mmCIF file of C-alpha atoms in Angstrom:
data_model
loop_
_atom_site.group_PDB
_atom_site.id
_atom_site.type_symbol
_atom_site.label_atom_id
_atom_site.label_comp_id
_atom_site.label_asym_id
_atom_site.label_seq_id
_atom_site.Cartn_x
_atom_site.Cartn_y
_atom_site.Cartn_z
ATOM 1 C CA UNK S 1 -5.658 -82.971 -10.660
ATOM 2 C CA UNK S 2 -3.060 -81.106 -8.244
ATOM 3 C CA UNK S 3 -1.420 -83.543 -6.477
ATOM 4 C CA UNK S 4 0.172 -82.619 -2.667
ATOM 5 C CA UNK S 5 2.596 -84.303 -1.180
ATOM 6 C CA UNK S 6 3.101 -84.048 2.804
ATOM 7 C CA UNK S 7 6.786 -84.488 4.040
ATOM 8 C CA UNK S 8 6.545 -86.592 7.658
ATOM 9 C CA UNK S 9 10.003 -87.586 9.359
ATOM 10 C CA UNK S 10 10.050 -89.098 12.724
ATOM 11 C CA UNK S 11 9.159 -86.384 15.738
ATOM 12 C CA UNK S 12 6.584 -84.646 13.164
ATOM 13 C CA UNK S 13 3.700 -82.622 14.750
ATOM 14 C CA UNK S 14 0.834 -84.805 14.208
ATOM 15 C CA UNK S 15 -1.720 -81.209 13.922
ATOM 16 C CA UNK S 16 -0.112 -80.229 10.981
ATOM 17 C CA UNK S 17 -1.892 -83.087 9.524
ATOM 18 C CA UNK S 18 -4.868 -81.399 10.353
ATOM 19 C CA UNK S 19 -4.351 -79.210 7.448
ATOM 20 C CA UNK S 20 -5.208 -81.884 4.900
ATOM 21 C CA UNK S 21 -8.627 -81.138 5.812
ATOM 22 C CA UNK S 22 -8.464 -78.463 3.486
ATOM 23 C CA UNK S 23 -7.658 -80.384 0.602
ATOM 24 C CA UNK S 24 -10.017 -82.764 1.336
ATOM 25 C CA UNK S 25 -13.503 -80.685 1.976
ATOM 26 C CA UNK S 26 -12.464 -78.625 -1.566
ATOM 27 C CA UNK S 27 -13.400 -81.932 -2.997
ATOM 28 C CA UNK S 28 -16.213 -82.611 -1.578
ATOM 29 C CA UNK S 29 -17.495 -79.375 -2.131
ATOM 30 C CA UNK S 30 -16.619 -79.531 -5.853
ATOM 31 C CA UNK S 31 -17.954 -82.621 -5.906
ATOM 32 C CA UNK S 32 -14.879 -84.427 -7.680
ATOM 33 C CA UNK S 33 -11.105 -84.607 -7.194
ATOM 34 C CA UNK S 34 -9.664 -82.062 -7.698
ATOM 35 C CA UNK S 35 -6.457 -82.623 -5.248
ATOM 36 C CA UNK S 36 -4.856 -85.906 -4.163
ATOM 37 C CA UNK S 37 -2.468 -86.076 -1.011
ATOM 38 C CA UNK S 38 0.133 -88.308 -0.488
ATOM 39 C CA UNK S 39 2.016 -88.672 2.813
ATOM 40 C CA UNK S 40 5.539 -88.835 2.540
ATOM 41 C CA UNK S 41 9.340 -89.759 4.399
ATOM 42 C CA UNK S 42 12.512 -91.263 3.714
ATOM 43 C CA UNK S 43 11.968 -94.696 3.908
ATOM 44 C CA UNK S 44 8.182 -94.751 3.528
ATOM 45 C CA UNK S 45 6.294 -97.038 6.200
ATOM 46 C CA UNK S 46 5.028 -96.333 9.318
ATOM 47 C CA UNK S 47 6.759 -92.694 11.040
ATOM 48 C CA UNK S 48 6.101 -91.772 14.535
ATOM 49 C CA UNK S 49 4.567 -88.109 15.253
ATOM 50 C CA UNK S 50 5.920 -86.799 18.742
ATOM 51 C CA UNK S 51 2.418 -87.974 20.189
ATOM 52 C CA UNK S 52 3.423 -91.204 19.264
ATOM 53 C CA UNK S 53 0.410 -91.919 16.753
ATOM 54 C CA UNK S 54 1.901 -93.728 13.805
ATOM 55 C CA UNK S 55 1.091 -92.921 10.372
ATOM 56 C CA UNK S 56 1.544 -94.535 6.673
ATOM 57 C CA UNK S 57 3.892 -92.731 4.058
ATOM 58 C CA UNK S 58 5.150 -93.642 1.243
ATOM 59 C CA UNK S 59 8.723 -92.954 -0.123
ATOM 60 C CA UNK S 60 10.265 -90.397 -1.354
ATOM 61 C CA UNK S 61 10.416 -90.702 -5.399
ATOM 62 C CA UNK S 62 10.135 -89.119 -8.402
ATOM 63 C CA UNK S 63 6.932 -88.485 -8.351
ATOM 64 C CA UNK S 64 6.295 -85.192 -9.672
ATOM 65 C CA UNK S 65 3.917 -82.773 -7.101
ATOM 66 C CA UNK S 66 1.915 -79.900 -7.882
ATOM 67 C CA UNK S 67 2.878 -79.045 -4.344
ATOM 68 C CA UNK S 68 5.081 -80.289 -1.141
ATOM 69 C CA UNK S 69 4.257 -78.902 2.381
ATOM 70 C CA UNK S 70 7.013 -79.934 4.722
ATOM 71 C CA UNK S 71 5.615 -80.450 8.193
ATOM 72 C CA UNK S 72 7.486 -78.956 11.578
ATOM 73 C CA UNK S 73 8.048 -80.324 14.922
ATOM 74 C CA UNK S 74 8.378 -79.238 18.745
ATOM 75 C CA UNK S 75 12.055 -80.162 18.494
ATOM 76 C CA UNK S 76 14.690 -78.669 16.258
ATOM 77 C CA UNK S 77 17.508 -81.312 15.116
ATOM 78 C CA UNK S 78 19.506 -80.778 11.677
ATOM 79 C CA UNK S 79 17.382 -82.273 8.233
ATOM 80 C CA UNK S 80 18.644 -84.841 6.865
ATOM 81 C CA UNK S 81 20.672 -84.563 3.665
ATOM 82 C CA UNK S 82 18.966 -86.547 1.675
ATOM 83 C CA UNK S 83 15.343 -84.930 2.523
ATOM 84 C CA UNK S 84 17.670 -81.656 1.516
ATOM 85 C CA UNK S 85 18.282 -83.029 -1.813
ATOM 86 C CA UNK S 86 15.011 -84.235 -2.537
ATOM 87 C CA UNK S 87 13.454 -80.895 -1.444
ATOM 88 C CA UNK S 88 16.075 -78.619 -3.812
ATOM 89 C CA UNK S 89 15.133 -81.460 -6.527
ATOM 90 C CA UNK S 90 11.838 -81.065 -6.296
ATOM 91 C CA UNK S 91 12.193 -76.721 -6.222
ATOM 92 C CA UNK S 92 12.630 -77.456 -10.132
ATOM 93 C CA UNK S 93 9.177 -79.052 -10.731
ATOM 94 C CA UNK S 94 6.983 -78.047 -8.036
ATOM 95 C CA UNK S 95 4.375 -75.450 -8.673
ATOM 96 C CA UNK S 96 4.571 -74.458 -4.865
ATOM 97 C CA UNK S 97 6.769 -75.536 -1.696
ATOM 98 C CA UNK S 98 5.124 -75.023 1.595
ATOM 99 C CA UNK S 99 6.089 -75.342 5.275
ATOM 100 C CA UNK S 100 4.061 -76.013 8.318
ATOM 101 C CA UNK S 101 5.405 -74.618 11.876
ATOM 102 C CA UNK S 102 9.029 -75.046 12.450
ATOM 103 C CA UNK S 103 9.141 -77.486 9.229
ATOM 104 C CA UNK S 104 10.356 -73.968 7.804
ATOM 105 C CA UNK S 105 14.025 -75.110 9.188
ATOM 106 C CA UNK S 106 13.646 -77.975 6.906
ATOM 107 C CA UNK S 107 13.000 -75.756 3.588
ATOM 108 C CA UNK S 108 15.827 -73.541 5.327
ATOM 109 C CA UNK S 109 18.190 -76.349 5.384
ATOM 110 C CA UNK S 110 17.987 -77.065 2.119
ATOM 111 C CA UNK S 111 18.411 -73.699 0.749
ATOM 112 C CA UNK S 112 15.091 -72.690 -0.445
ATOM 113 C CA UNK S 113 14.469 -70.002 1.924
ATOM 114 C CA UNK S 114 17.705 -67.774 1.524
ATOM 115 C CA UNK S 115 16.632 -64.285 0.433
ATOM 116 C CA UNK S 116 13.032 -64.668 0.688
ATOM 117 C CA UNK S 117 10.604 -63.718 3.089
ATOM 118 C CA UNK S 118 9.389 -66.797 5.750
ATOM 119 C CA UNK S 119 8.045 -67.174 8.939
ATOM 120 C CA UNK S 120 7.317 -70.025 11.378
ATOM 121 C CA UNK S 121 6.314 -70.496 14.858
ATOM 122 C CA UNK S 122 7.001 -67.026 16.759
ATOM 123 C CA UNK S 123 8.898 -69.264 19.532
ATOM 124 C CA UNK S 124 11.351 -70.660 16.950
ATOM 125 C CA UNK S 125 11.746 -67.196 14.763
ATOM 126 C CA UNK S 126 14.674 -66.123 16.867
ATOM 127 C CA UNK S 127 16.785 -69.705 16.243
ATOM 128 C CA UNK S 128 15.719 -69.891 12.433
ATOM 129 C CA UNK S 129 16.970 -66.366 11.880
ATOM 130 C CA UNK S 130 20.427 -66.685 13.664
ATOM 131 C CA UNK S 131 20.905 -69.849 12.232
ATOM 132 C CA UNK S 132 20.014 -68.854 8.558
ATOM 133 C CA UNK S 133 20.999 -65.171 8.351
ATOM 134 C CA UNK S 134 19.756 -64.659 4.373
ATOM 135 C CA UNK S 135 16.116 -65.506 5.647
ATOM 136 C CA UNK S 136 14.013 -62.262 5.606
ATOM 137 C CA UNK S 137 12.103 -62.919 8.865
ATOM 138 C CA UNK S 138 8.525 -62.000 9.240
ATOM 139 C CA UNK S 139 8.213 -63.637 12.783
ATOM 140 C CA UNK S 140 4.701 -62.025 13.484
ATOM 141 C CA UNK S 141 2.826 -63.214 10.673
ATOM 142 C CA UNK S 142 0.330 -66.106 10.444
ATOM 143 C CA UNK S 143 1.959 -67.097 6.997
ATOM 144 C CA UNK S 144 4.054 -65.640 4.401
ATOM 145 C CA UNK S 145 4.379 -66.158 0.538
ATOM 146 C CA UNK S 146 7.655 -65.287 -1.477
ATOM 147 C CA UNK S 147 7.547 -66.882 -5.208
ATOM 148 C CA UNK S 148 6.656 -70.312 -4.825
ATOM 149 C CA UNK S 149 7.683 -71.164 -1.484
ATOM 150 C CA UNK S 150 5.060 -70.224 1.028
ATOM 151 C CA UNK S 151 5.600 -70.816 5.188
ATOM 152 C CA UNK S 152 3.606 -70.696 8.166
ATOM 153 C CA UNK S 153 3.542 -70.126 11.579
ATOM 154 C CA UNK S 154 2.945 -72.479 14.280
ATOM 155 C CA UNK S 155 -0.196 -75.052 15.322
ATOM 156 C CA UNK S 156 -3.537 -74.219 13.672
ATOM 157 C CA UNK S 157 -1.736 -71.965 11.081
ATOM 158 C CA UNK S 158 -1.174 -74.779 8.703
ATOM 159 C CA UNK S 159 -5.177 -74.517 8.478
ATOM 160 C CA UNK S 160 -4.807 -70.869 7.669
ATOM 161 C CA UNK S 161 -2.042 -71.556 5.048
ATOM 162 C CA UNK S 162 -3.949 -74.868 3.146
ATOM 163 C CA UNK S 163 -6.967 -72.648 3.263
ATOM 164 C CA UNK S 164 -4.952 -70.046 1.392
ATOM 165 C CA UNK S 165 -3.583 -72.790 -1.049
ATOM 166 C CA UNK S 166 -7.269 -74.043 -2.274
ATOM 167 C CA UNK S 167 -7.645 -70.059 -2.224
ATOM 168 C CA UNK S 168 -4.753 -69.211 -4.626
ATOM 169 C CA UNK S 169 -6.411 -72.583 -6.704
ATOM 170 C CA UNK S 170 -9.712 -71.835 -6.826
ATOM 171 C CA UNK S 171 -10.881 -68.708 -5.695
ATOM 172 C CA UNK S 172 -11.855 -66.954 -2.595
ATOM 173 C CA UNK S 173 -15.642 -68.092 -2.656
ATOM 174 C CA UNK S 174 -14.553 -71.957 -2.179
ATOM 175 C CA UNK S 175 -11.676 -71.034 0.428
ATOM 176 C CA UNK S 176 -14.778 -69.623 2.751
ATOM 177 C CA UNK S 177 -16.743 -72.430 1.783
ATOM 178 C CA UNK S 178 -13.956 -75.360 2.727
ATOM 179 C CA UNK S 179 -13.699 -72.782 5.914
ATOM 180 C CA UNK S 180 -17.087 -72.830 7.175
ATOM 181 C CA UNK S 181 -17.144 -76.908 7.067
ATOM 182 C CA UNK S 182 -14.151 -77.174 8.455
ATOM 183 C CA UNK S 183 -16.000 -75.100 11.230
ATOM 184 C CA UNK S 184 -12.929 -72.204 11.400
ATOM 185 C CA UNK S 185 -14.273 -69.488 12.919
ATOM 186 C CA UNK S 186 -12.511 -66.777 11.160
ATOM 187 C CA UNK S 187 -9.791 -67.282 8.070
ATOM 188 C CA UNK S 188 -6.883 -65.526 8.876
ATOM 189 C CA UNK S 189 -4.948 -63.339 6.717
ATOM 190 C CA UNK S 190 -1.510 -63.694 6.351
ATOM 191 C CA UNK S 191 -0.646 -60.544 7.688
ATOM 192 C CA UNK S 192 -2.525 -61.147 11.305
ATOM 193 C CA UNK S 193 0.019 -61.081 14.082
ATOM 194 C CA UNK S 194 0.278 -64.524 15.716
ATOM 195 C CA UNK S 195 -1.268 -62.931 18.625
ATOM 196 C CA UNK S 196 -4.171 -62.070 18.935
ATOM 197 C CA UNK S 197 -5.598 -59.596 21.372
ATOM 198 C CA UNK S 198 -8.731 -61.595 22.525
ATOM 199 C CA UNK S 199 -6.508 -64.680 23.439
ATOM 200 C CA UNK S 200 -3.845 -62.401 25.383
ATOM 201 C CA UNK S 201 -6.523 -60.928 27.408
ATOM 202 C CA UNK S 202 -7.934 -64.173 28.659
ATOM 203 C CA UNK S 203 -11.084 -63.169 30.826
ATOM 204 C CA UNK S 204 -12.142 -65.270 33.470
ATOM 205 C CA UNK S 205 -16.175 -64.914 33.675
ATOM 206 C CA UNK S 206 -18.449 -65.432 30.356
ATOM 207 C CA UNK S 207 -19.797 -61.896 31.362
ATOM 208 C CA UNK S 208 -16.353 -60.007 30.663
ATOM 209 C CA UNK S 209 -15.625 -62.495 27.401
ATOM 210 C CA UNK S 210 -18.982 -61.791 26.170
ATOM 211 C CA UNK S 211 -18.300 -58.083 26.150
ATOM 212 C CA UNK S 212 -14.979 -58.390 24.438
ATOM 213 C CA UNK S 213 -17.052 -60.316 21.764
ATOM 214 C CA UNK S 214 -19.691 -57.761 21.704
ATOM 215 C CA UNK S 215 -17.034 -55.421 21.330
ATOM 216 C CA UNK S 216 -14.966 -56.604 18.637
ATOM 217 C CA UNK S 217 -18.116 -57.015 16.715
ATOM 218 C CA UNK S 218 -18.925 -53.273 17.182
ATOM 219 C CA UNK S 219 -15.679 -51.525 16.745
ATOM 220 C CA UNK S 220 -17.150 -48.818 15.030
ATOM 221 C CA UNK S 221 -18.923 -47.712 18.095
ATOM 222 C CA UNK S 222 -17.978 -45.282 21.039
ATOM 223 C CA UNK S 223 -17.278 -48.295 23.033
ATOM 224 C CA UNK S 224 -17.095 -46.529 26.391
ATOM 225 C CA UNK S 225 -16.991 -47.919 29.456
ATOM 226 C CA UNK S 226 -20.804 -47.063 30.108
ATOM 227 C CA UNK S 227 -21.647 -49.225 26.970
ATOM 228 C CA UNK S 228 -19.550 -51.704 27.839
ATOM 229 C CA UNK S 229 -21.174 -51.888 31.487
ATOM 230 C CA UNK S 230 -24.505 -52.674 30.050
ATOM 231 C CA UNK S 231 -23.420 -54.817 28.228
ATOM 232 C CA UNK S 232 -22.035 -57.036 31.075
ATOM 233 C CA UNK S 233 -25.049 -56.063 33.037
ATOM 234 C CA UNK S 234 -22.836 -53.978 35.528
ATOM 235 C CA UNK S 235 -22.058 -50.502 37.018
ATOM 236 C CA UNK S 236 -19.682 -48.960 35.159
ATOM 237 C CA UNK S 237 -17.654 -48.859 38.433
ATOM 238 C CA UNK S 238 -18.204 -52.505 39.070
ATOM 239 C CA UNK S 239 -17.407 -53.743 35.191
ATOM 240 C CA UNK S 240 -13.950 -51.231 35.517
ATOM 241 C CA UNK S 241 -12.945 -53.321 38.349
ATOM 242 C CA UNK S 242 -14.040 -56.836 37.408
ATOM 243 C CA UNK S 243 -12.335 -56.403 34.215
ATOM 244 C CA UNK S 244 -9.317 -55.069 35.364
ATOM 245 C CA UNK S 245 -9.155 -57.880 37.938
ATOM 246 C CA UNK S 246 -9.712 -60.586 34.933
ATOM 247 C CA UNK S 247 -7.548 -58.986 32.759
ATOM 248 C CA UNK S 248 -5.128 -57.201 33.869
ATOM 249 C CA UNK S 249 -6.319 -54.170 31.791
ATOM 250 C CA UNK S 250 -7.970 -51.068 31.723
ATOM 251 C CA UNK S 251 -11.201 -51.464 29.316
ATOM 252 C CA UNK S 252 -9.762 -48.526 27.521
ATOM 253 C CA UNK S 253 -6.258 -50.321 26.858
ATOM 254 C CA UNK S 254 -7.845 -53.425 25.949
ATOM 255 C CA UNK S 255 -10.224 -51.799 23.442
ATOM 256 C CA UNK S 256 -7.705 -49.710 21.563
ATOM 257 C CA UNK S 257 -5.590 -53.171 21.262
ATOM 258 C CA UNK S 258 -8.794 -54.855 19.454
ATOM 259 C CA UNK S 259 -9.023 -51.793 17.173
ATOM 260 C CA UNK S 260 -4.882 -51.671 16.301
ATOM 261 C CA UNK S 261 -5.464 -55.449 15.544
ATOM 262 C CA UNK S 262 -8.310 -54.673 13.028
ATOM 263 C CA UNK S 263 -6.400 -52.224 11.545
ATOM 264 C CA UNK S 264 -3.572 -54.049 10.957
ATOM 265 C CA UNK S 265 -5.941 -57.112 9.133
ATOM 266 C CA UNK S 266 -7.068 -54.180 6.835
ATOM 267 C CA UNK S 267 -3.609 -52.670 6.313
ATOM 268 C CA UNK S 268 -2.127 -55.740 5.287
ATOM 269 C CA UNK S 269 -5.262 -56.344 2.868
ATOM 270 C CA UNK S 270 -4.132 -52.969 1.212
ATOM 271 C CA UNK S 271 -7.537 -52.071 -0.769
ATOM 272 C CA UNK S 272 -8.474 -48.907 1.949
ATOM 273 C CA UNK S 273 -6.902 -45.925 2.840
ATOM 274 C CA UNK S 274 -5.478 -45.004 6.559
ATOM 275 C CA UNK S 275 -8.393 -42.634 7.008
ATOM 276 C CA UNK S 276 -10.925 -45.161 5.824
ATOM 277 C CA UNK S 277 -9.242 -47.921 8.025
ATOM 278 C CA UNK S 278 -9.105 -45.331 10.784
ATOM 279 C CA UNK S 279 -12.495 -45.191 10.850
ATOM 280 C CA UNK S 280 -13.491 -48.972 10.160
ATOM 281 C CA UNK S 281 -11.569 -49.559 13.392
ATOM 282 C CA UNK S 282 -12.939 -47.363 15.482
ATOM 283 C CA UNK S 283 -10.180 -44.673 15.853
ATOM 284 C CA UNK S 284 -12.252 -42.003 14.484
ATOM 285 C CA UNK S 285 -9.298 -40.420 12.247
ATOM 286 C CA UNK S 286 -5.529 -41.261 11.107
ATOM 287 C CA UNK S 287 -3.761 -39.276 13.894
ATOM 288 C CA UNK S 288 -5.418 -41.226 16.598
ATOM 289 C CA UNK S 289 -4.911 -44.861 14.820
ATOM 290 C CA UNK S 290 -0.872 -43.327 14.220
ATOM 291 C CA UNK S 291 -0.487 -42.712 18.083
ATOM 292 C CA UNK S 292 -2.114 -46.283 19.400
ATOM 293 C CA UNK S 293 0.104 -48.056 16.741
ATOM 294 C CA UNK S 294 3.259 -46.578 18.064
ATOM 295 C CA UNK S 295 2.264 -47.912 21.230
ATOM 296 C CA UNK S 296 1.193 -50.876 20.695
ATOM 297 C CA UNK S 297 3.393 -51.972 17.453
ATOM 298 C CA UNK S 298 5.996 -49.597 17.932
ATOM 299 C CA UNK S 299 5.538 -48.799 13.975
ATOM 300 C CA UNK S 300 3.184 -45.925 12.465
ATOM 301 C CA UNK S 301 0.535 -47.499 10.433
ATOM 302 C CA UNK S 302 2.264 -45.731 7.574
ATOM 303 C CA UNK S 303 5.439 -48.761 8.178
ATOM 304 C CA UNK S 304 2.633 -51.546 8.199
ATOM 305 C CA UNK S 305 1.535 -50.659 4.836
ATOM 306 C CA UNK S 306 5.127 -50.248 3.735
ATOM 307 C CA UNK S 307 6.163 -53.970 4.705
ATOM 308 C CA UNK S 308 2.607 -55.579 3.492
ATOM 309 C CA UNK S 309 3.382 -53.607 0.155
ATOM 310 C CA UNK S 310 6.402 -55.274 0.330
ATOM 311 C CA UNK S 311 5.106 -58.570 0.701
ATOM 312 C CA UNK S 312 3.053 -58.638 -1.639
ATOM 313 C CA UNK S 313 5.270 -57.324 -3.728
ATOM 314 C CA UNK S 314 7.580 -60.703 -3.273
ATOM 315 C CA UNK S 315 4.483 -62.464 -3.782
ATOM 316 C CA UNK S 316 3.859 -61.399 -7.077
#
C-alpha cells in the first residue's frame, strides 16, 4: 500500500485538497486499497484553510510515506523551520515529494528544490525565482518532475499532477480511468502552458464558443473563415465581426494560437517529428508551424523540443 501524506499549515488552499480525489477513485476503480492519505501539520488538530473551512490532521511523525505533497496558499509568509526539517528528513525515505501551487516555496525553503527544475503558480514564479536563485524555473508549465520531487502549478493543477502520480504508479490506462470519474475534461500534460488559448479568448455568445470548440476539434482542417461562418450559422462578414467584437481577435489569429498550443502538447510528448506535428496541428508543414511559434512563443519549435528533452531528461 503507498501511503500519501498531505502537508496543511494554517492559510492552506482548501482546492488543493481536491487532488485527493485522485487517490481515492484509483481505489475504487481497483477495487481495493491501494493508497492511503493522511492529512498532516505541525501540531495535528484542526488547521484553518484561507476559506476558513477547518480540517483534521494529524502530526507530524515518523511515519514513513511513500509520498508527501506539500499544499500552497494565496499568501506567501516564510515556512516554518521545523516543517523545513521534517520535509529534508523525510527527502531520505520518501519515494516522491510533491508540491501543490505556491506550496513549492515550502519544498524551496527547505532546500529540496535547489538545482532542479520546479514550477508553481505562474503569478508567484517571478517571487520564487528571485527569492531562490538555484531553482531552474519552468513558470509556464502545468507541472514539472526532476528526480523525486515533482511541483505544480496553481488551482486545478494539483488534479493534473495526482493524476500523473496514480499514472507514474499504475499505468496510463487507470490515470484516464480515475480522470473520466473524476469528470476532467482533458488530462493535461505537464508540458501545457498554464494558459490556455480557449480560456484567454473568452467569447461572449455560445455561437462564437461553439465554433472555437468545433475548431479545436478539427485542427486538421482548412479552418477558414467561410467554414467557420457556417459553422456559427453566419456570413462570413457577420461571424468576422462578431468574433472580433467578442474576442478581441481576428479568427485567423485566434486559430493559429489553438494550433501553436497543440503543437506544443505534442512537442513536449516527444514521440512525433516537427513535420508530423506540423501537420497534426494544422500548419500544413514545419516552416509555417516555425514562423507562428516565434510569434506567439517567441521560441522556434526546434527550442520547445530542446527544453522538453531536457525535462525529461531530469526526469529520468
Amino acid at each position: 500500500m503507498k501511503h500519501i501524506g498531505i502537508l496543511v499549515f494554517p492559510g492552506f488552499q482548501i482546492l488543493d485538497l481536491a487532488a485527493i480525489a485522485a487517490f481515492e477513485l484509483a481505489n475504487a476503480t481497483l477495487g481495493q486499497p491501494f493508497y492511503k492519505v493522511e492529512i498532516l501539520s505541525e501540531d495535528g488538530g484542526l488547521v484553518e484553510s484561507s476559506s476558513g473551512v477547518h480540517v483534521s490532521s494529524k502530526r507530524l511523525n515518523s511515519t514513513k510515506f511513500d509520498t508527501l505533497v506539500m499544499t500552497g496558499s494565496l499568501t506567501i509568509g516564510p515556512t516554518p523551520e521545523r516543517l523545513c526539517r521534517y520535509l529534508r528528513l523525510r527527502q531520505r525515505t520518501a519515494r516522491r515529494i510533491a508540491s501543490i501551487c505556491t506550496g513549492a516555496f515550502g519544498l524551496a525553503d527547505a532546500g529540496l528544490l535547489d538545482g532542479r527544475l520546479a514550477t508553481t503558480h505562474w503569478a508567484f514564479a517571478n517571487e520564487l525565482q528571485k527569492r531562490h536563485p538555484l531553482i531552474k524555473m519552468q513558470p509556464d508549465r502545468i507541472f514539472t518532475r526532476d528526480g523525486l520531487v515533482w511541483t505544480s502549478a496553481g488551482m486545478t493543477a494539483g488534479i493534473d499532477l495526482m493524476l500523473a502520480l496514480v499514472e507514474d504508479d499504475l499505468g496510463v490506462e487507470m490515470a484516464r480511468m480515475v480522470a473520466k470519474k473524476m469528470v476532467v475534461y482533458h488530462r493535461r500534460a505537464g508540458g501545457q502552458s498554464q494558459f490556455s488559448a480557449l480560456l484567454e479568448l473568452e467569447p461572449k455568445s455560445d455561437r462564437i464558443q461553439q465554433t472555437l470548440v468545433h475548431a479545436r476539434a478539427n485542427l486538421r482542417d482548412p479552418l477558414s473563415v467561410e467554414d467557420l461562418a457556417e459553422v456559427a450559422h453566419l456570413s462570413p462578414r457577420q461571424f468576422s465581426r462578431a468574433f472580433k467584437s467578442e474576442t478581441g481577435q481576428s479568427p485567423a489569429h485566434a486559430i493559429e494560437n489553438l494550433r501553436v498550443e497543440a503543437a506544443r502538447v505534442m512537442i513536449d510528448a516527444g514521440n512525433l517529428t516537427l513535420g508530423v506535428i506540423a501537420e497534426e496541428a494544422g500548419f500544413g508543414d514545419p516552416e509555417r508551424m516555425r514562423r507562428a511559434f516565434l510569434r506567439s512563443l517567441g521560441h522556434p519549435p526546434q527550442s520547445m523540443r530542446r527544453m522538453a528533452r531536457q525535462s525529461a531528461a531530469a526526469q529520468a
